Tab-separated table of C-alpha atoms in Angstrom:
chain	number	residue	atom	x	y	z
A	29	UNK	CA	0.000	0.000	0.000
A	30	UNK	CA	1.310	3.661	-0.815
A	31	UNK	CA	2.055	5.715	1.872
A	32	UNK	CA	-1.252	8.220	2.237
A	33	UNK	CA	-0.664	11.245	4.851
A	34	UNK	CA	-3.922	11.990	4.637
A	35	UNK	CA	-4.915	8.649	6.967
A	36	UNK	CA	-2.942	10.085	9.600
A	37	UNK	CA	-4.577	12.317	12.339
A	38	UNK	CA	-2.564	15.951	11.954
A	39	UNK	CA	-0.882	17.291	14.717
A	40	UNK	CA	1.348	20.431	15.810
A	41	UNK	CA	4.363	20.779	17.439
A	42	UNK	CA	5.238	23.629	20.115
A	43	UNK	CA	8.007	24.714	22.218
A	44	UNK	CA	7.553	25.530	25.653
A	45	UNK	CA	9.804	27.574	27.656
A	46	UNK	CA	10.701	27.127	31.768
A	47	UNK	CA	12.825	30.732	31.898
A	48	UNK	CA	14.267	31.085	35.462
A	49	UNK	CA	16.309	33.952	37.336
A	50	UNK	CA	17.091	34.986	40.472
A	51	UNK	CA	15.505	38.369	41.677
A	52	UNK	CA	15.581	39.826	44.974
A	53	UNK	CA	17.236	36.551	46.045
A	54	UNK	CA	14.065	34.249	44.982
A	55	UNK	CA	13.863	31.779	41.953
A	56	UNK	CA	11.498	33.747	39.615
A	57	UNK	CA	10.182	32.024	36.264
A	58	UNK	CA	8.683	33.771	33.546
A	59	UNK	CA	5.180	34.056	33.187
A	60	UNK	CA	2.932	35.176	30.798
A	61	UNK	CA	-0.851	35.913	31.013
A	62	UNK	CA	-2.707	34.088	27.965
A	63	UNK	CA	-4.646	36.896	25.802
A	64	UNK	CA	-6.393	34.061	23.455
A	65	UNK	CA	-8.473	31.110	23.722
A	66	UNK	CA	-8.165	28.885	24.771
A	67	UNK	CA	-7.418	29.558	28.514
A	68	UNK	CA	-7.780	32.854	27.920
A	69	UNK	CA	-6.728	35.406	31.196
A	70	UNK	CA	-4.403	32.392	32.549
A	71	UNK	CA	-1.051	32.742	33.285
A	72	UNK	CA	1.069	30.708	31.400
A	73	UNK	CA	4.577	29.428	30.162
A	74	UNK	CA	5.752	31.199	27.195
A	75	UNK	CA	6.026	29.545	23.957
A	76	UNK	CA	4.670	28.883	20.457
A	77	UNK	CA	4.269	26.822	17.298
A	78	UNK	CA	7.020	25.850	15.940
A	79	UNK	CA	7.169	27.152	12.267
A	80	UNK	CA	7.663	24.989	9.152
A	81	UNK	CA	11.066	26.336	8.235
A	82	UNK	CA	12.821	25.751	11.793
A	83	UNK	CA	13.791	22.799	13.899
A	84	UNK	CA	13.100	22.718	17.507
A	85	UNK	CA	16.492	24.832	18.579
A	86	UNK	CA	15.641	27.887	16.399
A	87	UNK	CA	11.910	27.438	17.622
A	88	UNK	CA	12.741	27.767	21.230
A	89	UNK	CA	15.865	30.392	20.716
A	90	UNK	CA	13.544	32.532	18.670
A	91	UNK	CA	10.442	32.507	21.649
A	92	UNK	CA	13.160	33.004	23.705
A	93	UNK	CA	14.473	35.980	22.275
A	94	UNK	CA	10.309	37.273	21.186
A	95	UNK	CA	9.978	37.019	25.044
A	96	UNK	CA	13.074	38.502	26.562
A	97	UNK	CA	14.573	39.685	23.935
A	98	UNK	CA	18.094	36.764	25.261
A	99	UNK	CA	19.993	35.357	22.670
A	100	UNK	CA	20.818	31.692	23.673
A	101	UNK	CA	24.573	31.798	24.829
A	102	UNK	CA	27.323	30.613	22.284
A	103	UNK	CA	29.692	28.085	24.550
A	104	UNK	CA	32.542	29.590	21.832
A	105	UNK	CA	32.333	32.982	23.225
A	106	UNK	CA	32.851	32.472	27.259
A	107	UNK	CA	31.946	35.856	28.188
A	108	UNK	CA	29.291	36.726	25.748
A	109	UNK	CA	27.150	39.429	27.206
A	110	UNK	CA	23.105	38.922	27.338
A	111	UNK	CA	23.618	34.999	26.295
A	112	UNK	CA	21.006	32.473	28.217
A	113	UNK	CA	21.990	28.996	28.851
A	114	UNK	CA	18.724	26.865	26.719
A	115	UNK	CA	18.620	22.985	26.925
A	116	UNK	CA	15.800	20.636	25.719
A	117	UNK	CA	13.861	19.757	29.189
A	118	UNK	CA	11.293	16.983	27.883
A	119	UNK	CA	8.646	16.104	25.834
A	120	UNK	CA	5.212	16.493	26.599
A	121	UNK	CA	2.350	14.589	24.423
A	122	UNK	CA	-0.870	14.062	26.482
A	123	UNK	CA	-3.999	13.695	23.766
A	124	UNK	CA	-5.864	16.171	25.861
A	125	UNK	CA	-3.220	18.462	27.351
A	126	UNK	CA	-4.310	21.084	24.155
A	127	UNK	CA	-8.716	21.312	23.556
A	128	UNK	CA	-7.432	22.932	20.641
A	129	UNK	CA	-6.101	19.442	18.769
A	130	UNK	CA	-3.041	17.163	19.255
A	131	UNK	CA	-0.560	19.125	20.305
A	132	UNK	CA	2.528	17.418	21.353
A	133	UNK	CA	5.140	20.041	23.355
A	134	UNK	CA	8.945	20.018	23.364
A	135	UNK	CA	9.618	21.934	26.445
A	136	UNK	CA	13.131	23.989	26.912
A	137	UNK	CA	14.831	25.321	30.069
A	138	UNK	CA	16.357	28.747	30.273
A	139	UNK	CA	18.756	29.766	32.436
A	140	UNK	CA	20.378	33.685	32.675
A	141	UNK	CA	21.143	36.098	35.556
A	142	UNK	CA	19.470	38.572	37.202
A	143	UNK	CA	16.594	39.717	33.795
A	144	UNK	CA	14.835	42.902	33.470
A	145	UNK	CA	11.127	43.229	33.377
A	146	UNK	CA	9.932	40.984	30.361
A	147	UNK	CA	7.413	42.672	28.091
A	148	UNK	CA	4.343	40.618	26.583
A	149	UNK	CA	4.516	39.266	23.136
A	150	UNK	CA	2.730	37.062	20.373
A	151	UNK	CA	-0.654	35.968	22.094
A	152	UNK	CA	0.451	37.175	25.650
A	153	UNK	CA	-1.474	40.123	27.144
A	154	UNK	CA	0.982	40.749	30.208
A	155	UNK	CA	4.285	39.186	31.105
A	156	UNK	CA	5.745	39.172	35.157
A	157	UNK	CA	8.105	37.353	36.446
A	158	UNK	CA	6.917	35.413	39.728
A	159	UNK	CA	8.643	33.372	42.677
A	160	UNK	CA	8.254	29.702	41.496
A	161	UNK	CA	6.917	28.454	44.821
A	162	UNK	CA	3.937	30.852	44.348
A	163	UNK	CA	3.262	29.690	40.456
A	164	UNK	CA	4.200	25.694	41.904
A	165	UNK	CA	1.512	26.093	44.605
A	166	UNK	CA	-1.749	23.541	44.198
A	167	UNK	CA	-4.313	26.234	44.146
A	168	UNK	CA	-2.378	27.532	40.719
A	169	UNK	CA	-1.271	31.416	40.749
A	170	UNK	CA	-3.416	35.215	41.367
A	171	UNK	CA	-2.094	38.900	41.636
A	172	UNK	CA	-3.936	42.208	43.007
A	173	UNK	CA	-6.657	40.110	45.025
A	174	UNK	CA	-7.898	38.629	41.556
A	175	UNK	CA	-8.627	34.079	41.853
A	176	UNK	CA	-6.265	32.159	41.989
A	177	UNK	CA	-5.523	29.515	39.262
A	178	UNK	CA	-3.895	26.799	37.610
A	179	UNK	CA	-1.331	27.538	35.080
A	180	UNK	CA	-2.757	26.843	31.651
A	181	UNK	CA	-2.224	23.476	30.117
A	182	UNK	CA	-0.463	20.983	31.631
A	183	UNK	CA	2.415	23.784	32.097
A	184	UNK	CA	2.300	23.704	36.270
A	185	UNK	CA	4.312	20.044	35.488
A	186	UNK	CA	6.875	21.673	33.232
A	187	UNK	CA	7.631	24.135	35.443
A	188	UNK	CA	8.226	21.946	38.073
A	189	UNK	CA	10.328	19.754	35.859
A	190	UNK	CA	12.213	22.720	34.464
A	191	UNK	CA	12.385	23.455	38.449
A	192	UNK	CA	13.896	20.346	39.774
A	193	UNK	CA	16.268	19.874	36.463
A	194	UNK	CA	17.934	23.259	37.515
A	195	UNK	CA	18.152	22.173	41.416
A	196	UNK	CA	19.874	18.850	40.511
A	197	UNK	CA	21.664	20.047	37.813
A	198	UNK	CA	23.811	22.390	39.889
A	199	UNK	CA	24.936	19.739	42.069
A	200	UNK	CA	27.088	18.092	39.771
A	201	UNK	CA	27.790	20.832	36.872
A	202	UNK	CA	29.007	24.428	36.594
A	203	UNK	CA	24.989	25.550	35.630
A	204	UNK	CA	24.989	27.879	38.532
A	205	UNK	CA	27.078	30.315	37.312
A	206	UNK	CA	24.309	30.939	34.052
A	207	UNK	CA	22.351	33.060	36.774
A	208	UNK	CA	25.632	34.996	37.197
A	209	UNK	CA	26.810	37.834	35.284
A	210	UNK	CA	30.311	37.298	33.760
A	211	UNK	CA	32.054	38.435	36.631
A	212	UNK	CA	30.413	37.378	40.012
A	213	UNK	CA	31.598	37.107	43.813
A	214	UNK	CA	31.184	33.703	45.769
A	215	UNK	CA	28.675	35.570	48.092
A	216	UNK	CA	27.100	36.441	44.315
A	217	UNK	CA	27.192	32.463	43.811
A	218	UNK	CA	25.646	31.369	47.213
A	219	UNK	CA	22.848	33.452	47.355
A	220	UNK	CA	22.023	31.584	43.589
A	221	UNK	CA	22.399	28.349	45.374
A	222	UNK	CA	20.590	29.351	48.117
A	223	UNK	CA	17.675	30.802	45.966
A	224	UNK	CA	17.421	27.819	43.828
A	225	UNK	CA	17.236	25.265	46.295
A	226	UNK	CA	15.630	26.743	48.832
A	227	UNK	CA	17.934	26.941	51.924
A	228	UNK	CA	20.633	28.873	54.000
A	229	UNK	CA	24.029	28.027	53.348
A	230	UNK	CA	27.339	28.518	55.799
A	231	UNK	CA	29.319	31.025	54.194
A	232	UNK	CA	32.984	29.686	54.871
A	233	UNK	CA	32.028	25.866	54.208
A	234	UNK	CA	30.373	27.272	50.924
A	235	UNK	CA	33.700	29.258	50.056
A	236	UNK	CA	36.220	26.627	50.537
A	237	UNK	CA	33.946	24.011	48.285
A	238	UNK	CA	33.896	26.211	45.283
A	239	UNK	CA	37.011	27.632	45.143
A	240	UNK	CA	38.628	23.945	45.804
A	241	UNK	CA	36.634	22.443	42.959
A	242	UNK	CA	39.338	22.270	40.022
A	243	UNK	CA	38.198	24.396	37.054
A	244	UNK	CA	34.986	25.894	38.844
A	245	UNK	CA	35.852	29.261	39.596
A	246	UNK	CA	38.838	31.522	37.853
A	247	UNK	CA	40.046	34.537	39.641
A	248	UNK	CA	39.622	37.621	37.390
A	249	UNK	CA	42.210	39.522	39.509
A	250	UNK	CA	39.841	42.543	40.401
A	251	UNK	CA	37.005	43.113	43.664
A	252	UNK	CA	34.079	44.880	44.363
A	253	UNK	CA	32.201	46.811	46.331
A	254	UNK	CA	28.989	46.644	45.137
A	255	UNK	CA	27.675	44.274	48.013
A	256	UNK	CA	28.848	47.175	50.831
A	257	UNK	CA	31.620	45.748	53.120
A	258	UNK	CA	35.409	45.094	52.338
A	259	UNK	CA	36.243	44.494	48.901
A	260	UNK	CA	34.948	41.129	47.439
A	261	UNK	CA	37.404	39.164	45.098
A	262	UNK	CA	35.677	38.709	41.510
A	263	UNK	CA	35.517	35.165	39.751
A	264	UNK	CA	34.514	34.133	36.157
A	265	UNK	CA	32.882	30.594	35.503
A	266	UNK	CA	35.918	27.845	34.963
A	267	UNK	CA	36.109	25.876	32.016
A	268	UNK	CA	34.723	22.770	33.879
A	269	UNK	CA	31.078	21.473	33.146
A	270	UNK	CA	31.246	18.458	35.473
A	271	UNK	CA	31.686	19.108	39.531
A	272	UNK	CA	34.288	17.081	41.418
A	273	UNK	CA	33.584	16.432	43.730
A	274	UNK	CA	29.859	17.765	43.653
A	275	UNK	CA	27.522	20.613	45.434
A	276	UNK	CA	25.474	17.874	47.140
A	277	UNK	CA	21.533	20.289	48.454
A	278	UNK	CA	21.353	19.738	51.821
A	279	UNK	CA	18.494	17.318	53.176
A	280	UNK	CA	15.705	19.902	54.261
């Protein structure tokens, strides 16, 4: 028998985005409020169709950059300014998760340092950024006294995929230092581990792990102020991807 596309049920393919930074010391993820059906006034992930002419990278780099106007960052070009670390997170292909029609969704994690305030694009009527723990919580998400509710879709589970991927992923690679700018302090780099997983950390034990990991941390040779106090020494992410030994989270 020929092949016939036509006996095939059509579906579309979208990319949806789990964009995290730190801000005022809390994990924030980007969120944007839906200004179409369907789940229209719910806050949602960004994200889109992916187009006929791209693959599933330029999809997600190109929502990326529609809704934060990032670049993804070039490993080639160490201290590129305004880069975002993007990785594939999973794939998501419940029948029902879209009313619209099959809809299967390649979800992508973004990772950069301290962002600006987004500004809505595409289908989005508003854009925030929010803590994760308040978008995570069961009864879903509300500002300015208005209902809370679920994300739309099935996009509360991405998040908290795209949530725990960054948490373990720190342990064992150099991720952390994609919510850093290009030159950070190791006060700079605790208070990212402390915001992404969620706990207090001791200074001095924090210090002497990261700068004895080989290849973690490189001295730039200059300090800083800008956190009051004495002068902080500044540090640029190693070359090293892999930790060794590793940032084990503490049991909470």
């Amino acid at each position: 028998m020929p092949y016939d596309p036509s006996a095939f049920p059509p579906f579309a393919v979208t990319v949806d985005l789990v964009v995290l930074t730190v801000r005022r010391h809390a994990l924030c993820a980007l969120a944007v409020r839906r200004g179409e059906p369907p789940f229209q006034g719910r806050w949602a992930l960004p994200g889109g169709f992916v187009r006929a002419d791209e693959d599933l990278a330029q999809a997600a780099a190109r929502e990326l950059a529609e809704e934060t106007g990032l670049r993804v960052h070039d490993p080639a070009v160490p201290a590129q300014d305004n880069g975002a670390h993007l990785e594939q997170l999973a794939t998501y292909g419940d029948p029902k998760r879209d009313p619209r029609m099959r809809v299967v969704s390649v979800a992508h994690l973004a990772l950069a340092p301290d962002l600006p305030a987004p500004r809505a694009g595409g289908d989005a009527s508003n854009a925030r950024w929010a803590p994760v723990e308040e978008l995570l919580q069961q009864g879903g998400y509300g500002r300015d006294a208005e209902p809370a509710a679920p994300l739309a879709f099935d996009h509360a589970q991405i998040l908290a995929d795209g949530v725990e991927r960054a948490r373990s992923k720190i342990e064992y690679s150099s991720l952390a230092t994609a919510f850093c700018p290009p030159e950070f302090t190791v006060g700079e780099l605790r208070r990212v581990y402390e915001a992404v997983w969620g706990v207090a950390l001791d200074p001095r034990n924090f210090h002497r792990k990261v700068t004895g990991t080989p290849g973690f941390l490189v001295p730039t040779g200059g300090t800083t102020t800008r956190q009051g106090g004495r002068p902080a020494q500044l540090f640029r992410a190693g070359g090293a991807t892999l930790l060794n030994p590793p940032m084990l989270r503490p049991e909470v």
